[in-house]
Short mmCIF file of C-alpha atoms and ligand atoms in Angstrom, two decimals:
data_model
loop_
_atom_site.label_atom_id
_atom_site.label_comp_id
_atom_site.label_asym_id
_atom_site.label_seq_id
_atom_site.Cartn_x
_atom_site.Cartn_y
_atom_site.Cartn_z
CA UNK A 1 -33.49 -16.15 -23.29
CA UNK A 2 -29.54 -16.45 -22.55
CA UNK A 3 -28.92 -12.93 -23.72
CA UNK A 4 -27.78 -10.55 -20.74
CA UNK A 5 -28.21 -7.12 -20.18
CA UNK A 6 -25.02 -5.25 -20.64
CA UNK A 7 -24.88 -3.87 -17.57
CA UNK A 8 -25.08 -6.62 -15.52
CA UNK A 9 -21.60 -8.06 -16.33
CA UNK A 10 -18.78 -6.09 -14.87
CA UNK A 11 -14.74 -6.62 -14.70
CA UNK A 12 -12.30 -5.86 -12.59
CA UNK A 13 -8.67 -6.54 -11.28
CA UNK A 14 -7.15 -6.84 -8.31
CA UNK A 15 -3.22 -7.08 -6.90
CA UNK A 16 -1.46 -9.52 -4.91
CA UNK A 17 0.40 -8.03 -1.80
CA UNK A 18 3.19 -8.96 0.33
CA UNK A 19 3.67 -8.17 4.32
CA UNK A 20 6.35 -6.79 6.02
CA UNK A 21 4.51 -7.78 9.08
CA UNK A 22 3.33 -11.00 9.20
CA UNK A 23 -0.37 -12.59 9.59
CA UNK A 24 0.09 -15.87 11.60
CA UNK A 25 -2.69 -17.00 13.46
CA UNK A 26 -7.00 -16.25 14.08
CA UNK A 27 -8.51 -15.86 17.51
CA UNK A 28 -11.76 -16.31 15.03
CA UNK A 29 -11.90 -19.05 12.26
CA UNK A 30 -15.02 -18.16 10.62
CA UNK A 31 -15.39 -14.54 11.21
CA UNK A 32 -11.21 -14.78 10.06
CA UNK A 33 -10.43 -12.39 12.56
CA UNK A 34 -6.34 -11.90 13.65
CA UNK A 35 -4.08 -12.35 16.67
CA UNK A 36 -2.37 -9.52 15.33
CA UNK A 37 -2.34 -6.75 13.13
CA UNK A 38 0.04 -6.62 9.73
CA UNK A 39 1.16 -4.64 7.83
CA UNK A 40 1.81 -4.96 3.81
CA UNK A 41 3.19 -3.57 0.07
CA UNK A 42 0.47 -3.66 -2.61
CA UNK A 43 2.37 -5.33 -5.99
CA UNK A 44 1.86 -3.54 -8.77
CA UNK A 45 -0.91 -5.07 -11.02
CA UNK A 46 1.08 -4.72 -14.45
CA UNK A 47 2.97 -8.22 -13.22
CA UNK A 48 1.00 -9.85 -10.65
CA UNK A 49 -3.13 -9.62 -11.32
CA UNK A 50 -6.64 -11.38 -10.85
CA UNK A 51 -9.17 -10.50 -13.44
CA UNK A 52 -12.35 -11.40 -12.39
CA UNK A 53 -15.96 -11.00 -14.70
CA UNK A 54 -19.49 -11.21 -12.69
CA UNK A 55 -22.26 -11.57 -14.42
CA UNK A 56 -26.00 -12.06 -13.42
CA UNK A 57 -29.05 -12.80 -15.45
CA UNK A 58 -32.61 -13.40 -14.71
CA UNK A 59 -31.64 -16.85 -17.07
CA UNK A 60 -29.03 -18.11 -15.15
CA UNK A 61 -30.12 -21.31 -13.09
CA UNK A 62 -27.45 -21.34 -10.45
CA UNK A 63 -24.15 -19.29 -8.79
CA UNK A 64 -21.41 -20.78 -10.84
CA UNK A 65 -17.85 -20.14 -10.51
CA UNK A 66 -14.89 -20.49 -13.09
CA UNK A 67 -11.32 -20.56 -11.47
CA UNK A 68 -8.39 -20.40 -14.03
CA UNK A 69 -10.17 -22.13 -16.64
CA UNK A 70 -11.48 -24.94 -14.50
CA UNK A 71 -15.07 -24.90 -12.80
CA UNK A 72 -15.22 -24.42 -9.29
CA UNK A 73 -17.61 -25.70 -6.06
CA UNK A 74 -19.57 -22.62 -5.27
CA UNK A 75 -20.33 -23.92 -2.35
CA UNK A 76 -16.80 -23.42 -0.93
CA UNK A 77 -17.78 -21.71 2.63
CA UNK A 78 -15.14 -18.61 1.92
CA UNK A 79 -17.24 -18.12 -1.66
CA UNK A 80 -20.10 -18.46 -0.09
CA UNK A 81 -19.31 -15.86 2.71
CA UNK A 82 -18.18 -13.47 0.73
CA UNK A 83 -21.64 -13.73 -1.62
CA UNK A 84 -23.87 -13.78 1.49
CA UNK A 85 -22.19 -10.66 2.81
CA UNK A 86 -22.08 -8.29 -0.52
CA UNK A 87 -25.83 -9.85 -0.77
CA UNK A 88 -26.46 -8.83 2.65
CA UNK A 89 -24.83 -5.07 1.64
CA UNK A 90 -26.86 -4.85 -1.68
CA UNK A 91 -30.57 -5.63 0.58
CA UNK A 92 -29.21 -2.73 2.90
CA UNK A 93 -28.56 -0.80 0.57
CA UNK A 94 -31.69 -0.80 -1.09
CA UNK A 95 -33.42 -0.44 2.10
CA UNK A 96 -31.52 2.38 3.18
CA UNK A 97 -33.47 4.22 -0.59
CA UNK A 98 -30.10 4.39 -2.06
CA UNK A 99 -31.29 5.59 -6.01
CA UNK A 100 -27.75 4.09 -7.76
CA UNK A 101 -28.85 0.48 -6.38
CA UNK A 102 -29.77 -1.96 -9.44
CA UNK A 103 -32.78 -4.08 -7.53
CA UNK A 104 -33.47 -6.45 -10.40
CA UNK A 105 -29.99 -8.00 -10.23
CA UNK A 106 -30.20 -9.11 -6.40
CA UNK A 107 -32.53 -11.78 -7.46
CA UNK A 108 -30.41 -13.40 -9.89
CA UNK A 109 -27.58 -15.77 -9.66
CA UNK A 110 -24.26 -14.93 -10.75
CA UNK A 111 -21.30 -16.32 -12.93
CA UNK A 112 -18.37 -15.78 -12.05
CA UNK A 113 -15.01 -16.19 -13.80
CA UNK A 114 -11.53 -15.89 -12.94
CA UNK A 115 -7.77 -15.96 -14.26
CA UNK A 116 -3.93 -15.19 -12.89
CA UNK A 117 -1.92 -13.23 -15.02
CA UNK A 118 0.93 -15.39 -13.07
CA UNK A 119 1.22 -18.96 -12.97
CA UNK A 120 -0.45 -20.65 -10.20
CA UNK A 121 2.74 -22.84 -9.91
CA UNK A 122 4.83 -20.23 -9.14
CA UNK A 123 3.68 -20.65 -5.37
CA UNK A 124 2.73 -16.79 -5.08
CA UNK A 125 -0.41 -16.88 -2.79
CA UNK A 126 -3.08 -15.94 -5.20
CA UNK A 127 -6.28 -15.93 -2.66
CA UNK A 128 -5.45 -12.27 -1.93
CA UNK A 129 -5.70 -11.26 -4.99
CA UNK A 130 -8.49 -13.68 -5.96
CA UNK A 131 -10.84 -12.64 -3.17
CA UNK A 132 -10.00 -9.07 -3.32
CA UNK A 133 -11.16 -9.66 -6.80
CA UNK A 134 -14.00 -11.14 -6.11
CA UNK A 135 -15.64 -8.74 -3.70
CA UNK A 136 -14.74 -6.08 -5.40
CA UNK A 137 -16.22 -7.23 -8.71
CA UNK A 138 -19.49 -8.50 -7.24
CA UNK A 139 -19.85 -5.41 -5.55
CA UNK A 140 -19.41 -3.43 -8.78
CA UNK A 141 -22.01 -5.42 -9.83
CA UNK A 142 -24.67 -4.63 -7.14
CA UNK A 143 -23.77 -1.39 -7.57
CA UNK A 144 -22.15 -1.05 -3.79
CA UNK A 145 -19.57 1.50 -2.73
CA UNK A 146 -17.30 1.93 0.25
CA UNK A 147 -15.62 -0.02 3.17
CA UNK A 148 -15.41 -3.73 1.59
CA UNK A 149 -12.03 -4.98 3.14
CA UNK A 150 -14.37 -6.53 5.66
CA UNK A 151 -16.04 -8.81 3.66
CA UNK A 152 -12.86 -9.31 1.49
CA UNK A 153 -10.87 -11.01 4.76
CA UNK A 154 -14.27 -13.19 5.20
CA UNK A 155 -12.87 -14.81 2.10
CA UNK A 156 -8.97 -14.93 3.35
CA UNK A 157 -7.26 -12.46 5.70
CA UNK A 158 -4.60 -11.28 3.81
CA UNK A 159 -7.05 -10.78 0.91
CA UNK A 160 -8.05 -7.30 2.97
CA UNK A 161 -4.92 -5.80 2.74
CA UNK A 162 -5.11 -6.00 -1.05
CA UNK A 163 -8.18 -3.99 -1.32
CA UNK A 164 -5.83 -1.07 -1.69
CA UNK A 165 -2.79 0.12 -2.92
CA UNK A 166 0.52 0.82 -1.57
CA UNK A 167 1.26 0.52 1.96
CA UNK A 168 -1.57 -0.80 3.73
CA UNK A 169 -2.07 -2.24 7.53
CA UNK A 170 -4.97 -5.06 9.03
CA UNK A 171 -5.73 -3.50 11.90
CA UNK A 172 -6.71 -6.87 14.00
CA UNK A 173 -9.84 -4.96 15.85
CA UNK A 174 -11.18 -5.82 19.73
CA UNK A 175 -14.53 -6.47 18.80
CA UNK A 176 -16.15 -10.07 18.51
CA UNK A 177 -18.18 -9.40 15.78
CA UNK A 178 -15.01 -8.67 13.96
CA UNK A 179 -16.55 -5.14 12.10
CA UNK A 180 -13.53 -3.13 13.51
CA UNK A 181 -10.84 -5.61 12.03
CA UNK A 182 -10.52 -3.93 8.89
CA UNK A 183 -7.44 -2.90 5.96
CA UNK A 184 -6.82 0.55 5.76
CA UNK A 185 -3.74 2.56 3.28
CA UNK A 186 -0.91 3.99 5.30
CA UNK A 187 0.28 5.67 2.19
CA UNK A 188 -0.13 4.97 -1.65
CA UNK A 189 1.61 3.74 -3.90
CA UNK A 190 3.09 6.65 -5.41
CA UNK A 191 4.85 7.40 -1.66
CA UNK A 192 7.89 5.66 -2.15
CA UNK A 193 8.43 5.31 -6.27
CA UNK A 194 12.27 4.13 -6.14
CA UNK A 195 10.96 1.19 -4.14
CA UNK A 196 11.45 -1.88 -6.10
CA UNK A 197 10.03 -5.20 -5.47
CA UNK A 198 11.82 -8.58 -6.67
CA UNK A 199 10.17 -11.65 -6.57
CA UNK A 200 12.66 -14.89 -6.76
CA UNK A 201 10.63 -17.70 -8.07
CA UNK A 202 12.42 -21.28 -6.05
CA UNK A 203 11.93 -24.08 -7.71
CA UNK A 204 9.80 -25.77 -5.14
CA UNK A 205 9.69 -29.39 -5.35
CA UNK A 206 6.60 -29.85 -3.75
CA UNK A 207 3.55 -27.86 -1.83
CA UNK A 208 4.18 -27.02 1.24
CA UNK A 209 1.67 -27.11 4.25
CA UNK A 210 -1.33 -23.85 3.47
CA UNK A 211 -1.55 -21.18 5.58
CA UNK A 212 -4.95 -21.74 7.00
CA UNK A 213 -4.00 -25.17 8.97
CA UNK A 214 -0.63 -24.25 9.76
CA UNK A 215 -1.35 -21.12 11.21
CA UNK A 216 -4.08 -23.46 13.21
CA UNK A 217 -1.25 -25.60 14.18
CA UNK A 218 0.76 -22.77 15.29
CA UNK A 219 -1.99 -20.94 17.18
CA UNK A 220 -2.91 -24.30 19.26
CA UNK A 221 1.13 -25.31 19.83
CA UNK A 222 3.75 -22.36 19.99
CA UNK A 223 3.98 -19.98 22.51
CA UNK A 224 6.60 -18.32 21.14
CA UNK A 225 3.70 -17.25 18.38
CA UNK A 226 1.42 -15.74 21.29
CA UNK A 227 4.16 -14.06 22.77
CA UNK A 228 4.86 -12.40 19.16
CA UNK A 229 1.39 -11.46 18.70
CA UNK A 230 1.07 -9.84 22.23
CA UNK A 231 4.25 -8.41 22.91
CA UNK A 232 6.46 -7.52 19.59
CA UNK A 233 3.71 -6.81 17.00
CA UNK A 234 1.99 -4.10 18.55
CA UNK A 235 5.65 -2.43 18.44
CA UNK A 236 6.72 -3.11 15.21
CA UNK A 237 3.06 -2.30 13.51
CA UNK A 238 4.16 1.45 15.00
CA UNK A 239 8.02 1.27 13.84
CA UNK A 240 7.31 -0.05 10.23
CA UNK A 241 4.54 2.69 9.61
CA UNK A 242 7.19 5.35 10.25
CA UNK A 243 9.95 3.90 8.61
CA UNK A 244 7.48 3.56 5.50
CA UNK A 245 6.24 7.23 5.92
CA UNK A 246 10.27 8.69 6.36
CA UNK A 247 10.50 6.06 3.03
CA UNK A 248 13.95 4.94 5.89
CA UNK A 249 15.24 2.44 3.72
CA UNK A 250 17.45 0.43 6.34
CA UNK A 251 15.01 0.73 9.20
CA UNK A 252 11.96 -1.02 7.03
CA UNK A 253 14.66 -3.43 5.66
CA UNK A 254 15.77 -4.54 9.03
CA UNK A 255 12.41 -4.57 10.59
CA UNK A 256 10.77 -6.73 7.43
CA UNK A 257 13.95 -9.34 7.43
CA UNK A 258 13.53 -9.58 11.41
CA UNK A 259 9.69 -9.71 10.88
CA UNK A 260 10.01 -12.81 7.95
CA UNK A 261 12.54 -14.76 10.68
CA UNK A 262 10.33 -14.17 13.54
CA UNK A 263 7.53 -15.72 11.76
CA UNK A 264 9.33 -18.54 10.24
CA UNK A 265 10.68 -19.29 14.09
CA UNK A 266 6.72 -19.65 15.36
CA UNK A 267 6.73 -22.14 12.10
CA UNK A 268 9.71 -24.24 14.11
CA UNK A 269 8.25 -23.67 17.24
CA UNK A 270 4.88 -25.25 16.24
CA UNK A 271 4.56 -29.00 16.75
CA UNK A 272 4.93 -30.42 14.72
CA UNK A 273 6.92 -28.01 13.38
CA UNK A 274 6.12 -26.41 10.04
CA UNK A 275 9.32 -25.55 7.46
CA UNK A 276 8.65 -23.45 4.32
CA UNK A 277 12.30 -21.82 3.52
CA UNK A 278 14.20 -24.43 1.84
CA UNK A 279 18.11 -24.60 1.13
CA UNK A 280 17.14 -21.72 -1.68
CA UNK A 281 15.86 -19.74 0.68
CA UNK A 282 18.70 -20.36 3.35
CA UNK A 283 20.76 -19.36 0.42
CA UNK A 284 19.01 -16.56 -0.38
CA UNK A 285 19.10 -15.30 2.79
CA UNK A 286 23.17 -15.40 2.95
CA UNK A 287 23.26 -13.67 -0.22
CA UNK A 288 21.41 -10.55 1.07
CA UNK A 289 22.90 -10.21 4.68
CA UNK A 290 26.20 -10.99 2.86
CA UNK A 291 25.69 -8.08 0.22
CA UNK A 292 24.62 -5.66 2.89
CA UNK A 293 27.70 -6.20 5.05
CA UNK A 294 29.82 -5.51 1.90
CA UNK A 295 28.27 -2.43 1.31
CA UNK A 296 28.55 -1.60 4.58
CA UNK A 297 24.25 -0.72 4.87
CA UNK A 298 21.35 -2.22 4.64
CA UNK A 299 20.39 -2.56 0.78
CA UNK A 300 18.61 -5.43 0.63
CA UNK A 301 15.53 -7.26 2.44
CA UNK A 302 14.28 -10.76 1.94
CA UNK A 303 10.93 -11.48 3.70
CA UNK A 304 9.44 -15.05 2.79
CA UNK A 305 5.59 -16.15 3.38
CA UNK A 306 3.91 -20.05 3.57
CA UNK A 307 6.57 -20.90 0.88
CA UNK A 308 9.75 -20.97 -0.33
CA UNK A 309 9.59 -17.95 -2.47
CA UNK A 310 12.16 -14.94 -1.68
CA UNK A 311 10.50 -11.74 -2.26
CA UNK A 312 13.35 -8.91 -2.30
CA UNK A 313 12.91 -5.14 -1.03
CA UNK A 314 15.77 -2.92 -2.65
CA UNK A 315 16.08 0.66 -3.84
CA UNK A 316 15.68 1.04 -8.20
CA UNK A 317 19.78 1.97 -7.93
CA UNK A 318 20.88 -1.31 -6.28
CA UNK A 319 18.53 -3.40 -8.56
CA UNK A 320 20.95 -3.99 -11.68
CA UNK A 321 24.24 -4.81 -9.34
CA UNK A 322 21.78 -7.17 -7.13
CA UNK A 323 20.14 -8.88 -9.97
CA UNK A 324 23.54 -9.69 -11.11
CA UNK A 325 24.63 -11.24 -8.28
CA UNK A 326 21.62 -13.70 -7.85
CA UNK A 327 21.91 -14.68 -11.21
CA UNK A 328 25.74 -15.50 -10.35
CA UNK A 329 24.87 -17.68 -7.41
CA UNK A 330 21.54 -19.04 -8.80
CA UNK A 331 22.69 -19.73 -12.35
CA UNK A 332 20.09 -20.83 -14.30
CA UNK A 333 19.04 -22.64 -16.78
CA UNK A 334 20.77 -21.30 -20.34
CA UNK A 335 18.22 -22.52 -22.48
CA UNK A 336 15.51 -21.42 -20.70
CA UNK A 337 13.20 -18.32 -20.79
CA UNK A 338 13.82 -14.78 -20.03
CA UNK A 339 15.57 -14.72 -15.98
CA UNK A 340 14.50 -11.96 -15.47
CA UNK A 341 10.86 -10.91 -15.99
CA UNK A 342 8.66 -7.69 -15.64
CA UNK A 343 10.37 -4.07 -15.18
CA UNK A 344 13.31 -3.70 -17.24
CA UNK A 345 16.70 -4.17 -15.33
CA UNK A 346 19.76 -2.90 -16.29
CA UNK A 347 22.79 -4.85 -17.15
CA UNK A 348 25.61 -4.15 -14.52
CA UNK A 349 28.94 -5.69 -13.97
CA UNK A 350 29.85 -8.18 -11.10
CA UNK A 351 33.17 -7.35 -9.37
CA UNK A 352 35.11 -10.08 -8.00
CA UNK A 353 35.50 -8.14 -4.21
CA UNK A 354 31.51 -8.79 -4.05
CA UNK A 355 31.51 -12.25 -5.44
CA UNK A 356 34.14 -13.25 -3.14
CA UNK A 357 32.29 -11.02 -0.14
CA UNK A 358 29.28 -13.18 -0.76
CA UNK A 359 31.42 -16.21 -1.58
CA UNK A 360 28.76 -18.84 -1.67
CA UNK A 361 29.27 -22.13 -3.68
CA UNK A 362 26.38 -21.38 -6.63
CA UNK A 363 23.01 -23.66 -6.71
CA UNK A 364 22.34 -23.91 -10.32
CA UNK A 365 18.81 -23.82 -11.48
CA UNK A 366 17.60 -22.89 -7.74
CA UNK A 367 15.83 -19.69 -8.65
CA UNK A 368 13.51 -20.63 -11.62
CA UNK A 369 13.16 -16.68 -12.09
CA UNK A 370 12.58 -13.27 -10.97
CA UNK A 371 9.63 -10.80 -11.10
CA UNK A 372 10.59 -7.76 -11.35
CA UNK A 373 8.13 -5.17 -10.09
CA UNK A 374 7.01 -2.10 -7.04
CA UNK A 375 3.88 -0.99 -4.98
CA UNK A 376 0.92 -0.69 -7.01
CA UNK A 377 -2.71 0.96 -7.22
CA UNK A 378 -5.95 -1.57 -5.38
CA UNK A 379 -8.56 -3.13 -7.48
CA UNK A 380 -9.60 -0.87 -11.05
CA UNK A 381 -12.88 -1.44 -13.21
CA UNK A 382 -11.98 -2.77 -16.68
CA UNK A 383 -13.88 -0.86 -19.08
CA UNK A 384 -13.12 -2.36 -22.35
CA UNK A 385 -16.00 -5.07 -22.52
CA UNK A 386 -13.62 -7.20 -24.69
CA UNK A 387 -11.90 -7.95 -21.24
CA UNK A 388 -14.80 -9.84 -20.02
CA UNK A 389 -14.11 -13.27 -19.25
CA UNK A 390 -18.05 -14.33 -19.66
CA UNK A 391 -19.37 -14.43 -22.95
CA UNK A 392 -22.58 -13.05 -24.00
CA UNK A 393 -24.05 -16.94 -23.00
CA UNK A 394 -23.07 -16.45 -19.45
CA UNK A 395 -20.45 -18.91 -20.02
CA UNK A 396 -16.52 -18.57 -20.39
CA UNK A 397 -15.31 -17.10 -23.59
C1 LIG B 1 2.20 -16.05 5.62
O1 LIG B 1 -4.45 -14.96 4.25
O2 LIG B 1 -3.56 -17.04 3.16
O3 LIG B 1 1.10 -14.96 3.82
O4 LIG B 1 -6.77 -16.14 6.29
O5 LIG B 1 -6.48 -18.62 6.34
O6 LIG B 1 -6.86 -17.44 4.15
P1 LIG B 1 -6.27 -17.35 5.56
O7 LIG B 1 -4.69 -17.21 5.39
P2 LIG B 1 -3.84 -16.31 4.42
O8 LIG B 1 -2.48 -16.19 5.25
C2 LIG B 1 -1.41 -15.43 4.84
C3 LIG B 1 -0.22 -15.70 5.70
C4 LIG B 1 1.08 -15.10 5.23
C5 LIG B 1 1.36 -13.76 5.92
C6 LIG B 1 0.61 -12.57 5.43
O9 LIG B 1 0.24 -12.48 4.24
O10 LIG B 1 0.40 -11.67 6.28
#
C-alpha cells in the first residue's frame, strides 16, 4: 500500500549565501568545477530558507520532484546528478559494512518536495539554497554522513558554499576529476555576531541573463575575466580570509565592494556584454561610498550578484542611521507593507549634514524592501514531523 515507513521521510533546511568573492566562470561544465576560488557569508536561515522533505517508499512508481508548489522534470541533468552521486555514496557505503546504512531504501524512488521561505520574485538566487537542500536531505535519508559539498556544487557551484555556516571558501581544486574542489568554513557564524547583513530588494523590471550562460559568455569572450581569475583572486581569497578572521571591518568592506565591481566589469567586458546593476543599483552604490566618505571610514559595503539586488555589509551600530537613509533616498511606497523586514531595526534620526553629504535626487519606489538579517548556521534536520512537506500518501500536503 501507499503508507510509508516513518523513517523514510526526512526534512531539512538549508541557507542561501552571499560572496564576497565572486564565482564567475567553469573550466568544467558538467563536473561544475571553477576558474577560481570564492569566498562567501552564510545568511541566517530565520529569513532566507529552503525546506526540503524526501521521502522513499517501496510504493512509489517514479523519482518525483515538487518545486514551490509546482511539479518539477526530474530529469533536469543537475537533479539528476546530484541523485546519481548520493546514490553512488549510499552503494559505497553499504559496501564499505557501514551498520547505520538503511539498505531497503536504496531501491526505492524518492519524492521530493520543496518551498522558499522568500519569494522567488525577489531575484535572490535560490539554487544555493535549493541544492544545498537537496543533498543534504537525500543524504539524511540514505543515512550518509560527511564531506557532501561535492556533490552539492554538481547541482550549482555556489550551492557548496552553503553547505555550511558562516564564513565559508570554494576552494577551486587542480584536479580533473574535480574531488579536491570542495566548500570548506573559514569561521562560523558565531565569529563575527555584530555583523549585519541587509538585503535591498530592486524592483527589477525584468529577469536578467542566469548565471550559468553568462558566466559561459564571459569565460569564452573577456579576458579581463581570465586575468581576474589568474592573477587577483588567488590574492584576495588570502586578504578576505584575514580580514574576516581579525572581524577588520573596513578591510573586508573595501575588498567585497572592489570584488562586486571587478566582477560586474568581466560582465561589460563580455561580448556581448552582460549588465545586471541597474540605475537602483548605480544609486545604491553612491549612497554607500557617499555615507562612508561622510563618516570619514568605511561603514558600509554593497556587493551585487547576477541581479540587481544590493546586498549591504554594515556593523549592528550603523544599521538604524543607514536604514534611515535608504529609506530617504528610496522612498517607498506608503501604502505598502512593512520596509523593512526580518531583524528588528531601530528607529534613528536623519540629519540634514548626511542627507545633503549623500545629496542624491530620491528614486521613489526603487527599493521594493529590505531584509534584514547576519551569518547563519548550514543545513539542520527538522524534527517536528508536522514540518514535512509530503504527506503520509507520498504526495504534497
Ligand atoms: C554571481 O552558482 O548560480 O552569484 O554553477 O552555473 O549554477 P552555476 O552558477 P551559480 O553562480 C553564482 C554566481 C554569483 C557569484 C557567486 O555566488 O559566487
Amino acid at each position: 500500500h501507499s503508507h510509508m515507513d516513518k523513517s523514510n521521510i526526512v526534512t531539512c533546511t538549508a541557507p542561501v549565501n552571499i560572496a564576497v568573492i565572486k564565482y564567475w566562470g567553469k573550466r568544467n561544465e558538467e563536473l561544475i568545477l571553477p576558474i577560481n576560488s570564492s569566498l562567501s557569508v552564510t545568511l541566517h536561515q530565520d529569513q532566507l530558507k529552503t525546506t526540503t522533505t524526501v521521502a522513499t517508499s517501496r510504493s512509489f512508481q517514479e523519482d518525483r520532484i515538487w518545486l514551490n508548489g509546482k511539479e518539477e522534470d526530474i530529469n533536469h541533468p543537475r537533479i539528476q546528478s546530484c541523485l546519481r552521486e548520493i546514490r553512488r555514496l549510499a552503494r559505497k557505503r553499504r559496501s564499505d559494512g557501514d551498520p547505520g546504512f538503511d539498505l531497503t531504501s536504496l531501491s526505492h524512488k524518492v519524492h521530493i518536495c520543496s518551498v522558499n521561505n522568500f519569494p522567488t520574485a525577489a531575484g535572490l538566487a535560490s539554487s544555493a539554497a535549493g541544492f544545498a537542500c537537496l543533498v543534504y536531505t537525500l543524504a539524511q535519508v540514505f543515512g550518509i554522513e560527511g564531506e557532501l559539498s561535492g556533490i552539492a556544487r554538481q547541482g550549482s557551484g555556489s550551492a557548496c558554499r552553503s553547505m555550511y555556516g558562516g564564513f565559508v571558501q570554494w576552494i577551486m581544486g587542480q584536479k580533473d576529476d574535480g574531488k579536491d574542489s570542495l566548500a570548506q568554513q573559514v569561521e562560523p557564524e558565531t565569529h563575527w555576531p555584530e555583523l549585519r547583513i541587509l538585503v535591498l530588494v530592486a524592483s527589477a523590471e525584468r529577469k536578467p541573463i542566469g548565471s550559468t550562460s553568462g558566466m559561459q559568455t564571459s569565460v569564452q569572450t573577456s579576458c579581463l575575466l581570465k586575468h581576474r581569475a589568474e592573477s587577483v583572486v588567488p590574492g584576495r581569497m588570502v586578504e578576505m580570509t584575514e580580514a574576516v578572521q581579525r572581524k577588520d571591518f573596513a578591510a573586508f568592506a573595501e575588498l567585497t565592494m572592489k570584488d562586486s565591481n571587478q566582477f560586474h566589469a568581466t560582465c561589460l567586458d563580455t561580448y556581448p556584454p552582460i549588465f545586471y546593476l541597474n540605475n537602483v543599483s548605480q544609486q545604491v552604490i553612491s549612497l554607500v561610498h557617499r555615507y562612508n566618505r561622510h563618516h570619514g571610514e568605511t561603514r558600509a559595503a554593497y556587493t551585487f550578484d547576477a541581479g540587481p539586488n544590493a546586498v549591504i555589509f554594515i556593523l549592528q551600530q550603523h544599521v538604524p542611521e543607514f536604514v534611515q537613509a535608504v529609506q530617504h533616498f528610496f522612498p517607498p511606497e506608503s501604502n505598502g507593507g512593512q520596509f523593512i523586514k526580518g531583524l528588528p531595526v531601530n528607529h534613528a534620526a536623519l540629519s540634514e549634514e548626511l542627507k545633503r553629504a549623500i545629496g542624491l535626487e530620491p528614486m521613489p519606489k526603487g527599493i521594493s524592501y529590505i531584509i534584514s538579517t547576519k551569518a547563519g548556521p548550514g543545513p539542520c534536520v527538522v524534527e517536528d514531523p508536522a514540518q514535512h512537506l509530503l504527506g503520509s500518501d507520498g504526495l504534497p500536503k
